XYZ file of N, CA and C in Angstrom:
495
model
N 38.058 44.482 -0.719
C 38.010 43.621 0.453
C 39.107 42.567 0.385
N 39.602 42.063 -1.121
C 40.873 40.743 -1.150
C 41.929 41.681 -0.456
N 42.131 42.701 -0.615
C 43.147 43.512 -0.564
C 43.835 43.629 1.188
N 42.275 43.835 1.573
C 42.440 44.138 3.511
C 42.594 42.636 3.577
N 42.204 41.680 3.276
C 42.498 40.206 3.874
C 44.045 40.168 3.249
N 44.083 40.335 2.462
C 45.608 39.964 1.838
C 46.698 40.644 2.885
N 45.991 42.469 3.318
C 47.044 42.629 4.003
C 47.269 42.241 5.273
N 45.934 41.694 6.317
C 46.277 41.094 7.497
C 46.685 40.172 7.599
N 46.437 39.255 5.925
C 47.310 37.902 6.084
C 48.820 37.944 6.207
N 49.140 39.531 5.737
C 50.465 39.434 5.408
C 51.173 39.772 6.785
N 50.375 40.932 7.306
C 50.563 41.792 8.624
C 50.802 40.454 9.915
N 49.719 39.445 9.542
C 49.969 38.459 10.877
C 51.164 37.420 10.943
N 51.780 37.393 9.538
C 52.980 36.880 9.182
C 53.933 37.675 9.826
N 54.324 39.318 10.072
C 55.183 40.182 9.999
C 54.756 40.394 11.663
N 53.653 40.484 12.269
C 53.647 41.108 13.515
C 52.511 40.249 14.020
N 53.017 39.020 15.040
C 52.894 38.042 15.690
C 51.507 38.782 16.914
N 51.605 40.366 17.163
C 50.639 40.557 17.989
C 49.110 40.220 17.300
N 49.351 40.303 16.334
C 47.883 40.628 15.267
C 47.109 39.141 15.331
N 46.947 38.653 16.516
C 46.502 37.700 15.942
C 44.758 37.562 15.606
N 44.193 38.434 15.288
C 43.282 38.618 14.531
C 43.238 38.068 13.614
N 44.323 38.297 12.382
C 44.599 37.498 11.505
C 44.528 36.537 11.158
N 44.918 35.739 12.387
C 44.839 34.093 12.288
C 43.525 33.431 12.584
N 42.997 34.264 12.810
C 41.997 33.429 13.155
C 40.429 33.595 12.331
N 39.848 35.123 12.548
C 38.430 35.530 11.476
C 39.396 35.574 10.256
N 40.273 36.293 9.882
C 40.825 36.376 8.100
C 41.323 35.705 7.595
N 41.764 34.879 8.031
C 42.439 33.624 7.427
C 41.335 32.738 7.199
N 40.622 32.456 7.901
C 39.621 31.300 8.026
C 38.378 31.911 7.168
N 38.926 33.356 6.987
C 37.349 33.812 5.938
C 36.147 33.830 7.005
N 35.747 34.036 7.809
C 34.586 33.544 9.397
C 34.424 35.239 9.291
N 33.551 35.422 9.804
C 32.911 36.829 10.534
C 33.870 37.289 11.555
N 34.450 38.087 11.374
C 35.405 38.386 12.839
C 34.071 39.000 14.169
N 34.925 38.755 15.286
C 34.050 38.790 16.534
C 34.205 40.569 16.530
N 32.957 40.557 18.048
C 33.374 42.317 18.083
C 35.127 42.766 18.214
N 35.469 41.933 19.237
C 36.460 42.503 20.266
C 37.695 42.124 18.657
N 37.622 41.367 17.616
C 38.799 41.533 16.656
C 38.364 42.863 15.599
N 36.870 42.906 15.584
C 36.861 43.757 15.219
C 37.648 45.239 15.235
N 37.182 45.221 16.998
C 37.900 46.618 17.814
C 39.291 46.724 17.462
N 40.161 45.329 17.747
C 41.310 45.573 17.058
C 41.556 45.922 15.997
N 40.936 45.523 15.028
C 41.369 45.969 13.383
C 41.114 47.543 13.410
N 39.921 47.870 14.257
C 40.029 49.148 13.977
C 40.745 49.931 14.746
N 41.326 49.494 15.536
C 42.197 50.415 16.516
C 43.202 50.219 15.935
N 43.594 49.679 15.366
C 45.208 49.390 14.710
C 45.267 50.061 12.729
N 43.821 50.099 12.367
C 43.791 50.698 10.915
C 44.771 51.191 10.393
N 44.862 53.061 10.927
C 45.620 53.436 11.057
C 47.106 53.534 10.753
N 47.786 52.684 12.186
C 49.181 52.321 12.331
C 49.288 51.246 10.732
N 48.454 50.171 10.493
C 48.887 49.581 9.529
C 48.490 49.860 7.962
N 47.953 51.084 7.660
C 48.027 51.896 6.582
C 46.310 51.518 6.063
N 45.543 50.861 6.446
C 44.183 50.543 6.165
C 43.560 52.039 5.550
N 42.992 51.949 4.262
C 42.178 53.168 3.399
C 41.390 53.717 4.528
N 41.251 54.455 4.149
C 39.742 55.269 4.740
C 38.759 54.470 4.680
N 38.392 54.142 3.058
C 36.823 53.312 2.842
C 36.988 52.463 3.426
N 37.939 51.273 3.753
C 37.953 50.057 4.617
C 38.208 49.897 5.864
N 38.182 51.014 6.278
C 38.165 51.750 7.579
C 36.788 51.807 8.302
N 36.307 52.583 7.531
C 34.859 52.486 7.449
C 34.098 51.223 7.119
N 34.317 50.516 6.344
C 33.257 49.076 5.667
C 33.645 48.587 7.791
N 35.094 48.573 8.296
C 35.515 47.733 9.539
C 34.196 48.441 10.583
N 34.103 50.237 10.609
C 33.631 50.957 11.914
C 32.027 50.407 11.477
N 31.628 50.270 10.282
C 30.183 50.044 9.727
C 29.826 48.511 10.350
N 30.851 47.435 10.217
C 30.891 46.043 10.658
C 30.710 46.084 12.640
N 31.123 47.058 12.855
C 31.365 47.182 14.282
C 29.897 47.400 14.801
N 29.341 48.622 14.206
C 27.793 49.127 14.404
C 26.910 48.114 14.428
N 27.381 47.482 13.049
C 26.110 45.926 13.206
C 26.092 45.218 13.974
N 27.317 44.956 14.841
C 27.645 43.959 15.831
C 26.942 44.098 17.035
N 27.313 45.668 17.360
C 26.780 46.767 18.342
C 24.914 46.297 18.366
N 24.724 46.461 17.449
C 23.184 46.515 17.292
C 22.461 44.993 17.937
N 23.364 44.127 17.587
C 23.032 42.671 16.960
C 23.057 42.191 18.854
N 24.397 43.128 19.230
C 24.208 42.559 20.393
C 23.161 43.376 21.790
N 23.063 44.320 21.332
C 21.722 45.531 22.361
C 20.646 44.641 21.732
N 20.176 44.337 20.640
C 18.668 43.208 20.547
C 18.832 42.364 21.183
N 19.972 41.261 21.240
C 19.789 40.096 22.096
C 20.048 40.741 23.393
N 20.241 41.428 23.949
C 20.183 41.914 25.391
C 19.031 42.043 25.687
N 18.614 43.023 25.110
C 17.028 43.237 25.377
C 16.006 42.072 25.498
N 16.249 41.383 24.159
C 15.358 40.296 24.529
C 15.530 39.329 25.267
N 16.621 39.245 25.961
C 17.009 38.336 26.919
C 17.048 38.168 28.497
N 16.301 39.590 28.467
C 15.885 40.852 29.556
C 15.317 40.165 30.705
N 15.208 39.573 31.462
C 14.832 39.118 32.878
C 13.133 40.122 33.429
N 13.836 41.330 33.082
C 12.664 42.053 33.091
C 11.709 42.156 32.294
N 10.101 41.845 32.844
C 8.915 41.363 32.369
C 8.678 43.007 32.052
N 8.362 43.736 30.982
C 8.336 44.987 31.061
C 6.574 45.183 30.066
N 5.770 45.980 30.822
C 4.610 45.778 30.260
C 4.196 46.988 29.391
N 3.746 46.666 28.122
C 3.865 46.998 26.732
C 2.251 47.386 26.711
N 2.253 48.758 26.842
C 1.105 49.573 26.562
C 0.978 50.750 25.390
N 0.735 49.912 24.262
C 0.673 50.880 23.340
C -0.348 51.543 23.094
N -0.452 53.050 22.674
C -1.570 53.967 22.566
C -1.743 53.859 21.246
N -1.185 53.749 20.213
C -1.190 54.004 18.764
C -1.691 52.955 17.730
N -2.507 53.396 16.814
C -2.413 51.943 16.014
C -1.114 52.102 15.083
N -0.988 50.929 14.671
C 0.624 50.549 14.284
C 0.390 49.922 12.821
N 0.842 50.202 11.318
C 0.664 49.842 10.280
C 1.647 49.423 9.621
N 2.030 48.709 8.795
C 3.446 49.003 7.584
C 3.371 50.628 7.062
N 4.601 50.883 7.491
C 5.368 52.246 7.179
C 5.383 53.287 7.804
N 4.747 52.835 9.291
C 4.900 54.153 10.185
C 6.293 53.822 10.942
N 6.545 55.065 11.980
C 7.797 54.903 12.403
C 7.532 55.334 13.854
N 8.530 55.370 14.893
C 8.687 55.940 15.473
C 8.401 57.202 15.891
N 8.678 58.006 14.973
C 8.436 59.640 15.092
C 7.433 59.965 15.085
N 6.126 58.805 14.277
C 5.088 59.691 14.514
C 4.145 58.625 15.256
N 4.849 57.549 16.375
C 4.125 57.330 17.284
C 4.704 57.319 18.774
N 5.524 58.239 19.050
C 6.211 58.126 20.155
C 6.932 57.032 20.942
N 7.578 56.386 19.796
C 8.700 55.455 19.780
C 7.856 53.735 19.902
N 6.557 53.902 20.068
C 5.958 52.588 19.847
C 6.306 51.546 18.840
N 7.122 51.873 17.842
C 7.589 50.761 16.528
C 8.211 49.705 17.372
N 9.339 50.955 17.565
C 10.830 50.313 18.157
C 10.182 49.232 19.957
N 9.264 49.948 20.693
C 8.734 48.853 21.822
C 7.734 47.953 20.942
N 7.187 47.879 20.122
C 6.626 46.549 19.346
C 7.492 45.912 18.854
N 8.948 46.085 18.551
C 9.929 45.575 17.798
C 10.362 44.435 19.077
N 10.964 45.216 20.110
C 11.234 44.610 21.819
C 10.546 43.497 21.705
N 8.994 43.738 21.997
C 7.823 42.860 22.353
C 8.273 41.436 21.388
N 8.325 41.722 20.548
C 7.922 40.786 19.553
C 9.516 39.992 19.411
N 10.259 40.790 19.776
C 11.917 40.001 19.750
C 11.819 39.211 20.647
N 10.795 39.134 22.341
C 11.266 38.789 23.378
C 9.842 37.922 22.798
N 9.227 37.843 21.989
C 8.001 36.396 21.691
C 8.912 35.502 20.615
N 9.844 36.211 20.470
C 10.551 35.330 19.460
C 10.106 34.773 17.959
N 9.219 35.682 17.290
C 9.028 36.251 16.145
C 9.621 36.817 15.494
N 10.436 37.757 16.094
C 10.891 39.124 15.015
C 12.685 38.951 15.682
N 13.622 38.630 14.662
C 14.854 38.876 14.939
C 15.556 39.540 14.313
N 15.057 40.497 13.846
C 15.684 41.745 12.710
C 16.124 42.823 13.789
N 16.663 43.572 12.952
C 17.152 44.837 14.322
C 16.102 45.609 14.608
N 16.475 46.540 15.993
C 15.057 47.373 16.494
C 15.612 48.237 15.519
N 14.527 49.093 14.640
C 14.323 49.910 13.666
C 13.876 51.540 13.922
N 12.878 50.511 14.813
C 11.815 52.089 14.659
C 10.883 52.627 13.241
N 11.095 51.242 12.615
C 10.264 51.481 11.758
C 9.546 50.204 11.123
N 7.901 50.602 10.618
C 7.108 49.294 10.364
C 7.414 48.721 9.561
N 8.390 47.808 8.742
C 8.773 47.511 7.525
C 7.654 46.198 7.531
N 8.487 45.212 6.156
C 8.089 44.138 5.988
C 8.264 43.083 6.866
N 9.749 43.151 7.839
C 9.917 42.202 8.828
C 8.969 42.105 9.875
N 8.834 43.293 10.188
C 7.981 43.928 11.306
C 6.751 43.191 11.298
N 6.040 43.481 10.121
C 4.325 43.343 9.751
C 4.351 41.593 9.686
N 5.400 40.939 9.210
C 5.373 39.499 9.326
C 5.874 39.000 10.900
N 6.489 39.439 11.080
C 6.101 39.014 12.889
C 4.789 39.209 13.324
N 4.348 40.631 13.530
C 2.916 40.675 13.678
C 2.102 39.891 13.576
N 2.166 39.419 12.141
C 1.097 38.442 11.651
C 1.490 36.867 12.102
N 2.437 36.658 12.163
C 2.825 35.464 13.341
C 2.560 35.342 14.642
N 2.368 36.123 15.069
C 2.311 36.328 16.688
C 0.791 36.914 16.730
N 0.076 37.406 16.175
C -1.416 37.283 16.059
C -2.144 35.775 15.764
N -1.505 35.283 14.708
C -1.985 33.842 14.372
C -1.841 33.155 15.478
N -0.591 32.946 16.087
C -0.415 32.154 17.350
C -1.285 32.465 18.657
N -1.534 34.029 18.891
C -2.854 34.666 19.797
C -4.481 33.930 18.928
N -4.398 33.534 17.978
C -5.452 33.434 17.669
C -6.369 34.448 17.761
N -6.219 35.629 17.141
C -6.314 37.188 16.573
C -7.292 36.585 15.298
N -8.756 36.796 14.937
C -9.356 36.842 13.849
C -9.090 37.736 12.787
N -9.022 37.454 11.559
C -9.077 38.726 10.672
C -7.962 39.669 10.232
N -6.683 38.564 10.525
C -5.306 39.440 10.008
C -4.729 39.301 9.081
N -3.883 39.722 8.508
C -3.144 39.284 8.053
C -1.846 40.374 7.570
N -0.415 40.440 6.694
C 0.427 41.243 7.645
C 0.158 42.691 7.145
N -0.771 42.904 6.542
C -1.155 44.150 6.071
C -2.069 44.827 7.007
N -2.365 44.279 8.131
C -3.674 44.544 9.085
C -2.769 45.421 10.360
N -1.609 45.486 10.839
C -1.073 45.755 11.591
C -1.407 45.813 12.601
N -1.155 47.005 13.796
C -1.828 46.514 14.879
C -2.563 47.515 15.473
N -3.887 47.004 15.678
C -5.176 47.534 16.112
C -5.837 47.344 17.791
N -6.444 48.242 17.522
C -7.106 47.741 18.613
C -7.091 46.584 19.603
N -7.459 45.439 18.823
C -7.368 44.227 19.420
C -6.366 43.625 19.635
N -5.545 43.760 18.995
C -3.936 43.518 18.977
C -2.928 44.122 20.062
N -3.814 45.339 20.275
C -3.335 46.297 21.183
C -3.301 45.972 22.870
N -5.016 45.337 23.001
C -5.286 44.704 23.734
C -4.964 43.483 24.734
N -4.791 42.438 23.424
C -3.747 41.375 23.832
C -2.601 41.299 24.503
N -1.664 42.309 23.463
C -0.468 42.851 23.846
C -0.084 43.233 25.556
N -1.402 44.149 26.027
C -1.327 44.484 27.094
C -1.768 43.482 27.992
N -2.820 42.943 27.823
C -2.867 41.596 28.786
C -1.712 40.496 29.089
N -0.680 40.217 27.627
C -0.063 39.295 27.985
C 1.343 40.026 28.462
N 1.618 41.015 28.531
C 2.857 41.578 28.888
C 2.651 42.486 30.295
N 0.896 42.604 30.989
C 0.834 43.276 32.218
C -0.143 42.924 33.388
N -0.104 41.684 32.862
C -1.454 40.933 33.767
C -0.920 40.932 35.060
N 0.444 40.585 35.005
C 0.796 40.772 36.742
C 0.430 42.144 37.151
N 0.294 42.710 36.345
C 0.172 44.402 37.137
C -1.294 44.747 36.902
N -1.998 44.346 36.217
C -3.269 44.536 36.489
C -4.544 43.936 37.878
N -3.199 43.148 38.445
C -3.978 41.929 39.356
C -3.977 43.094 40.507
């Protein structure tokens, strides 16, 4: 990694377009998407490895991700969350017909859970849960309890009451 900073430091010295350089690599900062895009559109032409090619397209994905969650949860649209499944630590997606990943939504847009949508029940997951039950004032949880019945319930009242009226 000294190596790719060393060479855009050197590259933004030599070719005034790059200014990528000057600004996330020099300063050591997270580069944005759009310098991202550049570094990787330019790899290539400026001799960048393969592997650091990749660590750049891998940096891009996260960005990608980082920014479809805050979209979603930032969603205007009230979208009502009817889950059929009970929901535990370590189930996934696949074997509940994508319910992880819409409990993941739910719980991004209660502002509990800011990890990426997964699609799967991890540890982040089950501790939102258990935050956002405590705050429902949900008896009897805790983040090993996942989501049940009653949980299920809630869920649907507070995300479809306009549509139940």
């Amino acid at each position: 990694m000294k190596r790719l900073l060393a060479f855009f430091a050197v590259g933004a010295l030599l070719v005034p377009s790059l200014s990528f350089a000057s600004t996330c690599v020099e300063r050591n900062e997270a580069c944005s998407l759009g310098e991202l895009m550049d570094i990787s559109a330019k790899a290539q032409t400026l001799g960048v490895s393969q592997q650091e090619h990749i660590a750049i397209l891998l940096e891009i994905i996260t960005n990608l991700r980082r920014i479809i969650t805050n979209f979603k949860a930032s969603s205007q649209v009230s979208d009502c969350v009817d889950l059929a499944h009970d929901l535990r630590p370590g189930t996934s997606d696949a074997k509940t017909d994508g319910e992880v990943s819409e409990l993941q939504y739910f719980l991004t847009r209660e502002r509990v859970y800011s990890d990426l949508i997964t699609g799967f029940y991890g540890p982040q997951t089950a501790r939102a849960v258990y935050e956002w039950q405590k705050e429902q004032a949900i008896p009897d949880v805790s983040e090993t309890t996942g989501v049940g019945k009653i949980t299920r319930q809630k869920i649907r009242h507070t995300t479809c009451a306009s549509l139940d009226a």
